[in-house]
Each structure stands twice: as structure tokens, then as C-alpha cells.
Short mmCIF file of C-alpha atoms in Angstrom, two decimals:
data_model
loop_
_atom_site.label_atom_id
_atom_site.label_comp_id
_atom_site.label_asym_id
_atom_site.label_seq_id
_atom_site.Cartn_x
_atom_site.Cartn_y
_atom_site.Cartn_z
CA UNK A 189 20.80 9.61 7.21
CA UNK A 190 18.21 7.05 7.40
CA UNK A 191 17.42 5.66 11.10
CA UNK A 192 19.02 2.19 10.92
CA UNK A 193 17.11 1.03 14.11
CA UNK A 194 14.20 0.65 11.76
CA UNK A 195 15.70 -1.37 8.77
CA UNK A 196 15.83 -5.22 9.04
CA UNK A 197 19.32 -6.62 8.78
CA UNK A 198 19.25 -7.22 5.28
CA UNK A 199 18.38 -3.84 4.61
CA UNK A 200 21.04 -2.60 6.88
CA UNK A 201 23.65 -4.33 4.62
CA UNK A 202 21.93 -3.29 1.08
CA UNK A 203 22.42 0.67 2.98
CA UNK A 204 26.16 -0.35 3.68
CA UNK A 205 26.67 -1.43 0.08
CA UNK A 206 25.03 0.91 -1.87
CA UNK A 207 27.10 3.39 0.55
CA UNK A 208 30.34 2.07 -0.98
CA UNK A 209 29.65 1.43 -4.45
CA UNK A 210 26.77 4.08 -5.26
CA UNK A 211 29.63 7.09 -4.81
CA UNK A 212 31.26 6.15 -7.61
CA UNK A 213 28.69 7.18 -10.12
CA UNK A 214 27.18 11.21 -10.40
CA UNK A 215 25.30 12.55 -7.52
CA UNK A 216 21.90 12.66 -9.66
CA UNK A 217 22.36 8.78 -10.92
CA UNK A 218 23.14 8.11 -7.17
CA UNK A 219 19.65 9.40 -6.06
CA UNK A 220 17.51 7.90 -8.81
CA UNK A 221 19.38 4.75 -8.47
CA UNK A 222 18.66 4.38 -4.72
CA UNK A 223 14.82 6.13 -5.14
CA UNK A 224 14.15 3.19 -7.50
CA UNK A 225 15.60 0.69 -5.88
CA UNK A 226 14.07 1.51 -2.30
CA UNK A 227 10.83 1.39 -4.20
CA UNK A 228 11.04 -1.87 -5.60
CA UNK A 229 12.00 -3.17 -2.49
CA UNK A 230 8.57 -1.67 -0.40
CA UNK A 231 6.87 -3.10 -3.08
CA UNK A 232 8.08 -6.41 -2.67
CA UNK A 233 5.09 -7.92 -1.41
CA UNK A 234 2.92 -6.55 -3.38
CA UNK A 235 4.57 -7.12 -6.47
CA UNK A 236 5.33 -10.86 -5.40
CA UNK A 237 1.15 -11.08 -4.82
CA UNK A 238 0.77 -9.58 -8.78
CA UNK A 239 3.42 -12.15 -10.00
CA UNK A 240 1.42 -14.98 -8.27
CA UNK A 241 -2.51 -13.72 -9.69
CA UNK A 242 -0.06 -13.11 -13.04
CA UNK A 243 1.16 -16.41 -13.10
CA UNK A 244 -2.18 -18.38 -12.18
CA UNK A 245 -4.16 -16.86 -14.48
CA UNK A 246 -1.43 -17.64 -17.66
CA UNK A 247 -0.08 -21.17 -16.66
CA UNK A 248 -2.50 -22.76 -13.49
CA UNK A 249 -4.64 -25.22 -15.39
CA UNK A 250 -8.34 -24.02 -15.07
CA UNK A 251 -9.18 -27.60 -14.58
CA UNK A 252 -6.89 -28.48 -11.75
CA UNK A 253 -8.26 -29.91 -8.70
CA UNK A 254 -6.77 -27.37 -6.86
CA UNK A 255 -8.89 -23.87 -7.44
CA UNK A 256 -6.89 -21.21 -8.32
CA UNK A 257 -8.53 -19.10 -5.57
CA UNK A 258 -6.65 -22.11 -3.11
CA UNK A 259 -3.55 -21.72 -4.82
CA UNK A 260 -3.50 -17.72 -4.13
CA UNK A 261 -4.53 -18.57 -0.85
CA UNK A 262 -1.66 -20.82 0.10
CA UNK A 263 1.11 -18.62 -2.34
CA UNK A 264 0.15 -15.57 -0.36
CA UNK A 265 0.82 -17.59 2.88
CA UNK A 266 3.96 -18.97 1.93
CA UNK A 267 4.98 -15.35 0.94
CA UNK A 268 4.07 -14.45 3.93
CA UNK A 269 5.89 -16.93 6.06
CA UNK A 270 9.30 -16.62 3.71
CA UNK A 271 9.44 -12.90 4.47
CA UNK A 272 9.14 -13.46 8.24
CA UNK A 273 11.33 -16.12 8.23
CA UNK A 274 14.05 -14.27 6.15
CA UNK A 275 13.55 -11.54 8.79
CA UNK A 276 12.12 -9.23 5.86
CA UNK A 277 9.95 -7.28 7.99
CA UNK A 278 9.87 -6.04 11.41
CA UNK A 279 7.73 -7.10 14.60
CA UNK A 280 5.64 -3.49 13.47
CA UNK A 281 5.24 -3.99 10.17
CA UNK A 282 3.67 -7.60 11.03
CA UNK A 283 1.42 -5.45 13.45
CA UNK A 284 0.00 -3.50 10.77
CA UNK A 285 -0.39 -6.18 7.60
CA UNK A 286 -2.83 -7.91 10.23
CA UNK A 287 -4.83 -4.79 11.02
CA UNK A 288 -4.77 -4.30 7.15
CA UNK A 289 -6.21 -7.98 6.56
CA UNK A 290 -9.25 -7.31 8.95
CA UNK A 291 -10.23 -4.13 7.53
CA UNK A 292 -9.71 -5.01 4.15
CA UNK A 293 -11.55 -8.20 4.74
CA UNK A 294 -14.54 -6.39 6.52
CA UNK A 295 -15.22 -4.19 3.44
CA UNK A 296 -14.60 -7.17 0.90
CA UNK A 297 -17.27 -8.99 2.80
CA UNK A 298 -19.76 -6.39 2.39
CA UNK A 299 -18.82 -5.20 -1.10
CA UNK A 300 -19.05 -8.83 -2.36
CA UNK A 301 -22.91 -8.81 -0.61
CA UNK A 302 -24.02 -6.02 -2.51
CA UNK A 303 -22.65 -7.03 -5.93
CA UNK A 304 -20.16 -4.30 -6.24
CA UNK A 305 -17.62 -6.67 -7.65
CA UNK A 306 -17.67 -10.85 -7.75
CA UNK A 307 -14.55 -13.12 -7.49
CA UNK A 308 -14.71 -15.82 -9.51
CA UNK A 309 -16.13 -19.06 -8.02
CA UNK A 310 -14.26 -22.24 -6.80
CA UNK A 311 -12.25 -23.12 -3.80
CA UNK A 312 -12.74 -24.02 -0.45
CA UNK A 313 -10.44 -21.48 1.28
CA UNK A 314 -12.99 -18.23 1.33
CA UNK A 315 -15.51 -16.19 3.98
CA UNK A 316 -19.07 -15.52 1.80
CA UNK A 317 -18.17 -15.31 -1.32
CA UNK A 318 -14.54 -13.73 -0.62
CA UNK A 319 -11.11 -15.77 -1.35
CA UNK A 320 -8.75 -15.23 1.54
CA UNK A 321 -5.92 -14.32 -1.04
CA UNK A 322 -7.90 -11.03 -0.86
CA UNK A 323 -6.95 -9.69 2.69
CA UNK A 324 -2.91 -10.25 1.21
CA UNK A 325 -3.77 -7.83 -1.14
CA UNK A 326 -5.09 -5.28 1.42
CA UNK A 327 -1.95 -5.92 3.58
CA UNK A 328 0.38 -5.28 0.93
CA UNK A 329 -0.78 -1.91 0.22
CA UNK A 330 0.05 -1.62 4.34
CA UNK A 331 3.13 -3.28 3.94
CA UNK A 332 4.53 -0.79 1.21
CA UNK A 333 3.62 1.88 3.42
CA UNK A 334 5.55 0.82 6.04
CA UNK A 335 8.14 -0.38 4.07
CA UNK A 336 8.46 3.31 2.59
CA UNK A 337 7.72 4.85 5.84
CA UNK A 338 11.46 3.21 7.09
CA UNK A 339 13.19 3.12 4.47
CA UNK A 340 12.96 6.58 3.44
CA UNK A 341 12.97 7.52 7.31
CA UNK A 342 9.54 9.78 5.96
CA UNK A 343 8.70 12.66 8.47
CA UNK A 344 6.60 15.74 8.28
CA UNK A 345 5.86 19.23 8.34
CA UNK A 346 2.25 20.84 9.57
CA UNK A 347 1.17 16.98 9.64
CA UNK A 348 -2.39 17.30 10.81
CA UNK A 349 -3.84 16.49 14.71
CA UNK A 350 -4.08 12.81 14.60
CA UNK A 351 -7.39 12.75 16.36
CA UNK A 352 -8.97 14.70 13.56
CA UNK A 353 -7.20 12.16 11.01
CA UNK A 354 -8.54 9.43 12.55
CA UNK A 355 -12.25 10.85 12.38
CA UNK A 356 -11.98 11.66 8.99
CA UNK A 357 -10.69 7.77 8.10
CA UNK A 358 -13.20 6.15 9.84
CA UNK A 359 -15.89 8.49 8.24
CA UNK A 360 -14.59 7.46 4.95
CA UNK A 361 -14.70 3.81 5.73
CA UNK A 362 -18.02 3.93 7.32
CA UNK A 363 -19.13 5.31 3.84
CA UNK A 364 -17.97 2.77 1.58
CA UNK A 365 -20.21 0.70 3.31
CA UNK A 366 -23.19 3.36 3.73
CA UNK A 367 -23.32 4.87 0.32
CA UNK A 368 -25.10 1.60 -0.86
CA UNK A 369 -28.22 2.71 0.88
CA UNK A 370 -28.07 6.91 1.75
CA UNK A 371 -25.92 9.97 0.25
CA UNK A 372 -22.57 9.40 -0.82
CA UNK A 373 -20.57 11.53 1.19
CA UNK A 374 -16.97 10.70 -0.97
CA UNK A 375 -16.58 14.10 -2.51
CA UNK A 376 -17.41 15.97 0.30
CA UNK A 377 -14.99 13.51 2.57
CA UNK A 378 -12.38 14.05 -0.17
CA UNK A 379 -12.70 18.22 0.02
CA UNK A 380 -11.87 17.10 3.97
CA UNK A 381 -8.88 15.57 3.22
CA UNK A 382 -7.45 17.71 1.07
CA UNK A 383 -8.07 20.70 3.68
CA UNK A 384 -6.90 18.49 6.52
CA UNK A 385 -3.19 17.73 4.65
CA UNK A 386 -3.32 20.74 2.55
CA UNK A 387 -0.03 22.16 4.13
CA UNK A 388 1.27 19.14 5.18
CA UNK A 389 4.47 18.16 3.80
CA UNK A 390 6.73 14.59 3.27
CA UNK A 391 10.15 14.94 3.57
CA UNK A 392 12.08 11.80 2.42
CA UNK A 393 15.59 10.48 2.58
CA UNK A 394 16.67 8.86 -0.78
CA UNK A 395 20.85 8.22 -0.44
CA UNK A 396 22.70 11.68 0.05
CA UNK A 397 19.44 14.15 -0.08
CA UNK A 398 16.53 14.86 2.04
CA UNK A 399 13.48 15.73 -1.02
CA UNK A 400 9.95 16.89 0.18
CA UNK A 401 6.73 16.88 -1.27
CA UNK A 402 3.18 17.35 -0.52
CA UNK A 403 1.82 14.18 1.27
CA UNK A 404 -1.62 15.15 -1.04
CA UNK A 405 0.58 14.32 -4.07
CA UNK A 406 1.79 11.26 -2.73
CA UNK A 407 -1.76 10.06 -1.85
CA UNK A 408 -2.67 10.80 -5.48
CA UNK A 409 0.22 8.49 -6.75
CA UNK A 410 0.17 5.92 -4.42
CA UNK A 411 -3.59 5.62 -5.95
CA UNK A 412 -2.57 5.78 -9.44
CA UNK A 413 -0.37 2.87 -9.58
CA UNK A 414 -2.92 0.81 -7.10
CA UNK A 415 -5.55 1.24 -9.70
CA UNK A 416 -2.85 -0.22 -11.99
CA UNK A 417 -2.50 -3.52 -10.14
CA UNK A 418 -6.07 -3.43 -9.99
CA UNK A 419 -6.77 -3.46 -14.01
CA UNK A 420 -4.16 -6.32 -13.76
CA UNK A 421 -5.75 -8.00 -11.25
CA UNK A 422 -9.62 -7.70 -12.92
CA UNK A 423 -7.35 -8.24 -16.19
CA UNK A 424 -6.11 -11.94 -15.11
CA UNK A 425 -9.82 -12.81 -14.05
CA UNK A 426 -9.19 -12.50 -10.21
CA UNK A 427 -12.07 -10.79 -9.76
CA UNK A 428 -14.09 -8.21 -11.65
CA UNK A 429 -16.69 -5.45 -11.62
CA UNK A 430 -20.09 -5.92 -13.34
CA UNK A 431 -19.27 -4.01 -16.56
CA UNK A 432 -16.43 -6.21 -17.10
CA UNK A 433 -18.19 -9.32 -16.88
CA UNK A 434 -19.54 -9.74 -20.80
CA UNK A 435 -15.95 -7.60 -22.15
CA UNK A 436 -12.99 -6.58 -19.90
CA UNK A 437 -12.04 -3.01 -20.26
CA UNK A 438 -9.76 -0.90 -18.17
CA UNK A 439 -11.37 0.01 -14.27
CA UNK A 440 -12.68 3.32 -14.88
CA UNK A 441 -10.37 6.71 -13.68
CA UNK A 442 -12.64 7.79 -11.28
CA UNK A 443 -12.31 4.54 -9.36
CA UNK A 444 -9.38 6.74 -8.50
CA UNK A 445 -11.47 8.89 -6.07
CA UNK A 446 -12.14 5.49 -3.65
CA UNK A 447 -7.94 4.79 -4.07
CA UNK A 448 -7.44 8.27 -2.59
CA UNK A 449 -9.58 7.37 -0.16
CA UNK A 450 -8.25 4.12 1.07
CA UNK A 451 -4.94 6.03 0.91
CA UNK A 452 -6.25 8.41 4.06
CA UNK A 453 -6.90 5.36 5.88
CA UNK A 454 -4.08 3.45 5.31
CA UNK A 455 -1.94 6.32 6.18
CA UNK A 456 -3.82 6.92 9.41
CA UNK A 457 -3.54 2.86 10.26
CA UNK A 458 0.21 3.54 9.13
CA UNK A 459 0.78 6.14 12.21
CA UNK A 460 -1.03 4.61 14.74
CA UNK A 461 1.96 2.21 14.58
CA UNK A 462 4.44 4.40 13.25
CA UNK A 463 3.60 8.28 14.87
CA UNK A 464 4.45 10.92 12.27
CA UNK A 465 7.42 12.44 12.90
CA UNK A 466 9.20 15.97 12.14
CA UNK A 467 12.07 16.76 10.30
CA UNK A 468 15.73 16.52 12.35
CA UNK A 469 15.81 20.46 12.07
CA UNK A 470 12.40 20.91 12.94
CA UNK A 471 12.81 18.95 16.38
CA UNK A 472 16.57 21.23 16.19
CA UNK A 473 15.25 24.64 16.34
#
């Protein structure tokens, strides 16, 4: 079962209920019933940033005095402050969406410099040339993982030294700002991730069963469906690359390669708040 030391109260009682009413439908249903709806909930941020940039860019008048940069600005804050106030995350989780907001910011300021995307202009409520709505976007991706990280109790198998995982993250980040002026060392840090977690293995509790998978598959995922929000995001005008500037057109696949990426860091942010930990039979035998 899942630890309920780590779930808020809320989720204590959605565990409780779907407990009681879940075992009246087949086993299978039960476990893609309570996989989905676990998801949906760690995405909850997230998806409540999307449905704000969503609803801006189809109904905020683009000649309001308020700039729609402002408006994401103050949304994402009063998202922010309804979820701590409705005791939706922990005293942890808060812990890393700020460490999320100052890396994410740090890179945004630098990638914005060097032209490798713009936001669009207007609005008093920025750094440079970056809305603050933009670190919210960065700490969602830290509050899913945290979110997931509890409420599918995750632990490992072979998980690698975290010293060495921490050397590789910071060599990735350190890149994304390098690359602009000497070799671009992302396919060569990618080879080092995928040696590093080769063997390494998730094991995650949905309702009655414990599944596992390879945590390199579930960095590859967890990218796919961020590049998603991002064509929605670049979609809606919140910001976009250069090519998409005269004609939109979906963010290229291999934008997937930098996703992956930020996946190795966010994970290693993840577990310097939450340490990995091993399976209830591992710790057993």
C-alpha cells in the first residue's frame, strides 16, 4: 500500500474512497481507473497553468489594459496560493516548486538573451525579457514529479549513486547554457544517462498492484507529453521559437532530446528532497 504519511488529507480521503467503491468493478478496470485518476491529479497544476495560457489566448482581450503576460502572472499566483491554502501540497513539495522556479528562471533568462525563443511583449510583471508566469511552468513539471513520486509511493531498483546523478545534471544544465558558444555536449550527456539508469528500475503502486518499469522509459514519456504542452503553449502565442514567428508549426521532435534532458535534472532535484527509495522486499531480504 501507498505510504499515507506522504498524501495530503484530501488525498488520504480520495485513497479511502476509491478503497470502498473501486472493488466493486474488475481488478483490471480497478487499476486503470486509479492509474488515470492519480495522474490527473499530479498534473493538476500543470494542467490548471495550460487551462489559464488556453483561456487567455481564446477569450483575454488583446487590447486590455491588463497584459496578458500580467494576467498569467497573477493566475499562476492565485493557483498557487489556492493549492496551499486547500492544503494540496505538502511543506516538501513547496520546497521543491521554489528550487524549480530559480532554475527554470536562470535558464529562461539566458535563453531569452540569446534569441533561442521570445515571449511576446507587454506587461510589467517580467525579469529581461522573461514573464514571471514562466518559472510556474518550470515548477509544475516539479510539482508532478512529486506529486507522482507520493502518490504512487515510486521506489527503485539498481537506482544509480546519487553523487554521480547529480554530476551528470548539473553537466547537462551547464550545457544548455554553453552550447551557444563551444561543442554541444547533449548527445554525448544523453549516452551518460542512459548508461547511468540503464538498469535502474520504477516500481509503482497504482490501487491493488505494485507495476515496474524502466525509469529510462518514464523519462522518455514524461518528455513526450511536455513537448505537448509546449506546442500548446507556442500554439496560444505564449511564447515561440524563431521558425514559428512568420507560420506556427508543431516544435520539432528532436526538441525531445533537451525534454529528456530536463527530465535527468528534475529527477535529481526530485531526490534531493525526496531520497530514492527501494522496494518493501528489497529493504525485506
Amino acid at each position: 500500500m501507498a505510504d499515507h504519511s506522504e498524501l495530503t488529507r484530501l488525498e488520504r480521503f480520495l485513497d479511502r474512497f476509491a478503497n470502498r467503491y473501486l472493488g466493486r468493478v474488475p481488478a483490471g478496470v480497478q487499476e486503470f481507473l486509479a492509474f488515470g485518476i492519480k495522474q490527473a491529479w499530479a498534473c493538476l497544476f500543470g494542467a490548471l497553468m495550460l487551462a489559464a495560457i488556453i483561456a487567455t489566448a481564446w477569450f483575454y482581450p488583446a487590447d486590455a489594459g491588463l497584459a496578458r503576460n500580467d494576467l498569467l502572472v497573477i493566475l499562476a499566483v492565485i493557483i498557487q496560493i489556492g493549492m496551499l491554502a486547500l492544503r494540496l501540497e505538502t511543506g516538501r513539495e513547496v520546497i521543491v516548486i521554489i528550487v524549480f522556479h530559480i532554475v527554470g528562471t536562470g535558464m529562461e533568462l539566458f535563453k531569452t538573451a540569446v534569441g533561442s525563443w521570445n515571449y511576446a511583449p507587454g506587461g510589467v510583471l517580467h525579469i529581461g525579457e522573461v514573464p514571471l508566469f514562466t518559472g510556474f511552468m518550470y515548477a509544475a513539471v516539479g510539482s508532478y514529479l512529486v506529486r507522482v513520486y507520493r502518490l504512487f509511493d515510486l521506489r527503485f531498483t539498481r537506482y544509480p549513486p546519487r553523487w554521480l546523478t547529480v554530476i551528470i545534471a548539473a553537466a547537462i544544465y551547464l550545457n544548455f547554457f554553453t552550447h551557444h558558444f563551444v561543442l554541444d555536449a547533449r548527445y554525448v550527456l544523453v549516452a551518460a544517462v542512459g548508461i547511468v539508469f540503464f538498469r535502474c528500475r520504477m516500481h509503482f503502486h497504482v490501487h491493488r498492484r505494485t507495476l515496474r518499469m524502466p525509469v529510462l522509459l518514464a523519462f522518455v514519456l514524461v518528455a513526450f507529453f511536455i513537448w505537448i504542452a509546449e506546442n500548446i503553449g507556442t500554439a496560444t502565442g505564449a511564447w515561440l521559437y524563431p521558425s514559428q514567428t512568420e507560420s506556427w508549426h508543431l516544435v520539432p521532435l528532436t526538441k525531445l532530446v533537451a525534454w529528456f534532458l530536463l527530465m535527468m535534472i528534475s529527477v535529481v532535484l526530485v531526490t534531493l528532497v525526496y531520497p530514492p527509495k527501494r522496494p518493501i522486499d528489497a529493504d525485506a531480504s
